[in-house]
Short mmCIF file of N, CA, C and O in Angstrom, two decimals:
data_model
loop_
_atom_site.label_atom_id
_atom_site.label_comp_id
_atom_site.label_asym_id
_atom_site.label_seq_id
_atom_site.Cartn_x
_atom_site.Cartn_y
_atom_site.Cartn_z
N MET A 111 -19.79 -10.52 -15.28
CA MET A 111 -18.90 -9.40 -15.49
C MET A 111 -17.79 -9.48 -14.44
O MET A 111 -18.05 -9.69 -13.26
N GLY A 112 -16.57 -9.30 -14.90
CA GLY A 112 -15.45 -9.37 -13.98
C GLY A 112 -15.27 -8.08 -13.20
O GLY A 112 -15.82 -7.03 -13.52
N GLU A 113 -14.50 -8.20 -12.16
CA GLU A 113 -14.28 -7.04 -11.30
C GLU A 113 -13.54 -5.93 -12.02
O GLU A 113 -13.81 -4.75 -11.83
N ALA A 114 -12.60 -6.31 -12.90
CA ALA A 114 -11.83 -5.30 -13.62
C ALA A 114 -12.73 -4.45 -14.52
O ALA A 114 -12.60 -3.22 -14.56
N LYS A 115 -13.67 -5.09 -15.22
CA LYS A 115 -14.59 -4.34 -16.08
C LYS A 115 -15.50 -3.45 -15.26
O LYS A 115 -15.78 -2.31 -15.63
N ARG A 116 -15.97 -3.98 -14.14
CA ARG A 116 -16.86 -3.20 -13.28
C ARG A 116 -16.14 -1.98 -12.71
O ARG A 116 -16.68 -0.87 -12.68
N ARG A 117 -14.90 -2.14 -12.30
CA ARG A 117 -14.13 -1.01 -11.77
C ARG A 117 -13.88 0.02 -12.88
O ARG A 117 -13.92 1.22 -12.63
N LYS A 118 -13.63 -0.47 -14.09
CA LYS A 118 -13.39 0.45 -15.21
C LYS A 118 -14.64 1.26 -15.52
O LYS A 118 -14.57 2.47 -15.75
N GLU A 119 -15.80 0.60 -15.50
CA GLU A 119 -17.06 1.31 -15.76
C GLU A 119 -17.39 2.34 -14.68
O GLU A 119 -17.96 3.38 -14.97
N LEU A 120 -17.01 2.04 -13.46
CA LEU A 120 -17.28 2.97 -12.36
C LEU A 120 -16.23 4.08 -12.28
O LEU A 120 -16.36 5.00 -11.48
N GLY A 121 -15.19 3.97 -13.10
CA GLY A 121 -14.14 4.99 -13.10
C GLY A 121 -13.15 4.85 -11.96
O GLY A 121 -12.48 5.81 -11.58
N LEU A 122 -13.07 3.65 -11.40
CA LEU A 122 -12.14 3.40 -10.31
C LEU A 122 -10.80 2.90 -10.86
O LEU A 122 -10.76 2.25 -11.91
N PRO A 123 -9.70 3.18 -10.17
CA PRO A 123 -8.41 2.68 -10.64
C PRO A 123 -8.31 1.17 -10.44
O PRO A 123 -9.07 0.59 -9.65
N PRO A 124 -7.39 0.51 -11.13
CA PRO A 124 -7.22 -0.93 -10.95
C PRO A 124 -6.83 -1.25 -9.50
O PRO A 124 -6.26 -0.43 -8.80
N LYS A 125 -7.17 -2.45 -9.10
CA LYS A 125 -6.86 -2.89 -7.75
C LYS A 125 -5.34 -3.01 -7.58
O LYS A 125 -4.64 -3.49 -8.47
N VAL A 126 -4.85 -2.56 -6.43
CA VAL A 126 -3.42 -2.63 -6.15
C VAL A 126 -3.21 -3.62 -5.02
O VAL A 126 -3.92 -3.59 -4.01
N LYS A 127 -2.24 -4.52 -5.18
CA LYS A 127 -1.94 -5.48 -4.13
C LYS A 127 -1.29 -4.77 -2.96
O LYS A 127 -0.43 -3.93 -3.12
N LYS A 128 -1.74 -5.14 -1.75
CA LYS A 128 -1.18 -4.54 -0.55
C LYS A 128 0.18 -5.17 -0.27
O LYS A 128 0.35 -6.39 -0.30
N LYS A 129 1.14 -4.32 0.03
CA LYS A 129 2.47 -4.81 0.39
C LYS A 129 2.59 -4.80 1.90
O LYS A 129 2.40 -3.78 2.54
N GLU A 130 2.90 -5.97 2.45
CA GLU A 130 3.05 -6.06 3.90
C GLU A 130 4.49 -5.74 4.26
O GLU A 130 5.43 -6.09 3.55
N ASP A 131 4.67 -5.08 5.39
CA ASP A 131 5.99 -4.70 5.85
C ASP A 131 6.56 -5.81 6.72
O ASP A 131 6.33 -5.86 7.92
N LYS A 132 7.29 -6.72 6.09
CA LYS A 132 7.88 -7.84 6.81
C LYS A 132 9.38 -7.67 6.99
O LYS A 132 10.06 -8.58 7.41
N GLN A 133 9.89 -6.51 6.67
CA GLN A 133 11.33 -6.30 6.74
C GLN A 133 11.84 -6.36 8.17
O GLN A 133 12.91 -6.89 8.42
N ASP A 134 11.10 -5.81 9.13
CA ASP A 134 11.55 -5.82 10.51
C ASP A 134 11.60 -7.24 11.05
O ASP A 134 12.53 -7.61 11.76
N PHE A 135 10.60 -8.04 10.71
CA PHE A 135 10.54 -9.42 11.18
C PHE A 135 11.65 -10.25 10.54
O PHE A 135 12.30 -11.04 11.21
N GLY A 136 11.89 -10.04 9.26
CA GLY A 136 12.94 -10.78 8.56
C GLY A 136 14.33 -10.38 8.99
O GLY A 136 15.26 -11.18 8.93
N ALA A 137 14.49 -9.14 9.42
CA ALA A 137 15.81 -8.66 9.84
C ALA A 137 16.29 -9.42 11.08
O ALA A 137 17.49 -9.67 11.22
N VAL A 138 15.37 -9.79 11.95
CA VAL A 138 15.76 -10.53 13.16
C VAL A 138 16.33 -11.88 12.77
O VAL A 138 17.38 -12.29 13.26
N PHE A 139 15.66 -12.58 11.86
CA PHE A 139 16.13 -13.89 11.45
C PHE A 139 17.43 -13.80 10.65
O PHE A 139 18.29 -14.67 10.76
N ARG A 140 17.58 -12.75 9.86
CA ARG A 140 18.84 -12.57 9.13
C ARG A 140 19.99 -12.36 10.10
O ARG A 140 21.09 -12.89 9.90
N ARG A 141 19.74 -11.63 11.17
CA ARG A 141 20.79 -11.40 12.17
C ARG A 141 21.15 -12.71 12.86
O ARG A 141 22.33 -12.97 13.13
N PHE A 142 20.15 -13.56 13.15
CA PHE A 142 20.43 -14.85 13.76
C PHE A 142 21.25 -15.74 12.83
O PHE A 142 22.12 -16.47 13.27
N ARG A 143 20.95 -15.70 11.54
CA ARG A 143 21.69 -16.53 10.59
C ARG A 143 23.13 -16.05 10.44
O ARG A 143 24.05 -16.85 10.32
N ARG A 144 23.32 -14.73 10.43
CA ARG A 144 24.67 -14.17 10.28
C ARG A 144 25.51 -14.41 11.52
O ARG A 144 26.67 -14.79 11.43
N ASN A 145 24.95 -14.16 12.70
CA ASN A 145 25.67 -14.27 13.95
C ASN A 145 25.16 -15.50 14.69
O ASN A 145 24.18 -15.43 15.42
N GLN A 146 25.83 -16.64 14.53
CA GLN A 146 25.29 -17.90 15.03
C GLN A 146 25.47 -18.08 16.53
O GLN A 146 24.85 -18.96 17.11
N ILE A 147 26.28 -17.27 17.19
CA ILE A 147 26.45 -17.39 18.63
C ILE A 147 25.33 -16.66 19.38
O ILE A 147 25.04 -16.95 20.54
N LEU A 148 24.67 -15.72 18.72
CA LEU A 148 23.64 -14.92 19.36
C LEU A 148 22.47 -15.76 19.90
O LEU A 148 22.08 -15.58 21.06
N PRO A 149 21.92 -16.71 19.15
CA PRO A 149 20.83 -17.53 19.72
C PRO A 149 21.30 -18.36 20.92
O PRO A 149 20.54 -18.56 21.87
N VAL A 150 22.55 -18.80 20.90
CA VAL A 150 23.09 -19.58 22.02
C VAL A 150 23.18 -18.70 23.26
O VAL A 150 22.81 -19.12 24.37
N LEU A 151 23.65 -17.48 23.09
CA LEU A 151 23.75 -16.56 24.23
C LEU A 151 22.38 -16.19 24.79
O LEU A 151 22.19 -16.14 26.01
N ILE A 152 21.42 -15.95 23.92
CA ILE A 152 20.07 -15.63 24.38
C ILE A 152 19.47 -16.82 25.11
O ILE A 152 18.84 -16.66 26.16
N GLY A 153 19.65 -18.01 24.60
CA GLY A 153 19.13 -19.21 25.26
C GLY A 153 19.79 -19.44 26.61
O GLY A 153 19.12 -19.76 27.59
N ALA A 154 21.11 -19.25 26.69
CA ALA A 154 21.82 -19.44 27.95
C ALA A 154 21.37 -18.40 28.98
O ALA A 154 21.20 -18.73 30.16
N ALA A 155 21.17 -17.17 28.55
CA ALA A 155 20.71 -16.12 29.47
C ALA A 155 19.30 -16.45 29.98
O ALA A 155 19.01 -16.26 31.16
N PHE A 156 18.45 -16.96 29.12
CA PHE A 156 17.09 -17.32 29.52
C PHE A 156 17.09 -18.47 30.52
O PHE A 156 16.38 -18.43 31.53
N VAL A 157 17.90 -19.49 30.28
CA VAL A 157 17.98 -20.63 31.19
C VAL A 157 18.55 -20.18 32.53
O VAL A 157 18.06 -20.59 33.60
N THR A 158 19.57 -19.32 32.50
CA THR A 158 20.14 -18.80 33.75
C THR A 158 19.09 -18.02 34.53
O THR A 158 18.99 -18.17 35.76
N PHE A 159 18.32 -17.21 33.85
CA PHE A 159 17.25 -16.46 34.52
C PHE A 159 16.23 -17.40 35.14
O PHE A 159 15.78 -17.18 36.27
N LEU A 160 15.84 -18.44 34.43
CA LEU A 160 14.85 -19.39 34.97
C LEU A 160 15.38 -20.09 36.21
O LEU A 160 14.66 -20.27 37.20
N ILE A 161 16.65 -20.51 36.20
CA ILE A 161 17.23 -21.18 37.35
C ILE A 161 17.31 -20.21 38.54
O ILE A 161 16.97 -20.56 39.67
N PHE A 162 17.75 -18.99 38.29
CA PHE A 162 17.85 -17.98 39.35
C PHE A 162 16.48 -17.70 39.95
O PHE A 162 16.33 -17.63 41.16
N ASP A 163 15.47 -17.57 39.10
CA ASP A 163 14.12 -17.30 39.57
C ASP A 163 13.57 -18.49 40.37
O ASP A 163 12.90 -18.30 41.38
N LEU A 164 13.86 -19.70 39.93
CA LEU A 164 13.41 -20.90 40.64
C LEU A 164 14.04 -21.00 42.02
O LEU A 164 13.36 -21.27 43.02
N VAL A 165 15.33 -20.74 42.11
CA VAL A 165 16.03 -20.77 43.40
C VAL A 165 15.47 -19.69 44.32
O VAL A 165 15.23 -19.93 45.51
N ARG A 166 15.25 -18.51 43.80
CA ARG A 166 14.70 -17.41 44.61
C ARG A 166 13.29 -17.74 45.09
O ARG A 166 12.93 -17.42 46.22
N TYR A 167 12.50 -18.39 44.25
CA TYR A 167 11.12 -18.76 44.62
C TYR A 167 11.14 -19.75 45.78
O TYR A 167 10.39 -19.59 46.75
N TYR A 168 11.97 -20.79 45.70
CA TYR A 168 11.99 -21.79 46.76
C TYR A 168 12.63 -21.28 48.04
O TYR A 168 12.30 -21.73 49.13
N ASN A 169 13.54 -20.34 47.97
CA ASN A 169 14.12 -19.75 49.18
C ASN A 169 13.13 -18.84 49.89
O ASN A 169 13.14 -18.75 51.11
N SER A 170 12.29 -18.17 49.16
CA SER A 170 11.34 -17.24 49.79
C SER A 170 10.14 -17.97 50.38
O SER A 170 9.52 -17.47 51.31
N SER A 171 9.79 -19.15 49.87
CA SER A 171 8.62 -19.86 50.37
C SER A 171 8.95 -20.68 51.63
O SER A 171 8.04 -21.07 52.34
N SER A 172 10.21 -20.93 51.91
CA SER A 172 10.58 -21.72 53.10
C SER A 172 10.64 -20.91 54.35
O SER A 172 10.89 -19.79 54.42
#
């Protein structure tokens, strides 16, 4: 006996597929595709931060 028949006999409604909310995650990638300089700026800021932090680390340990 299939699940649909069993649910019908028990008086349960048909199974509904769950919809996942992926709009927030997809919006980030859409923004990156539309504005192509944004990933470059974020990457440059991250590299600058890493260099600054590395210099600060070696100056404080000496």
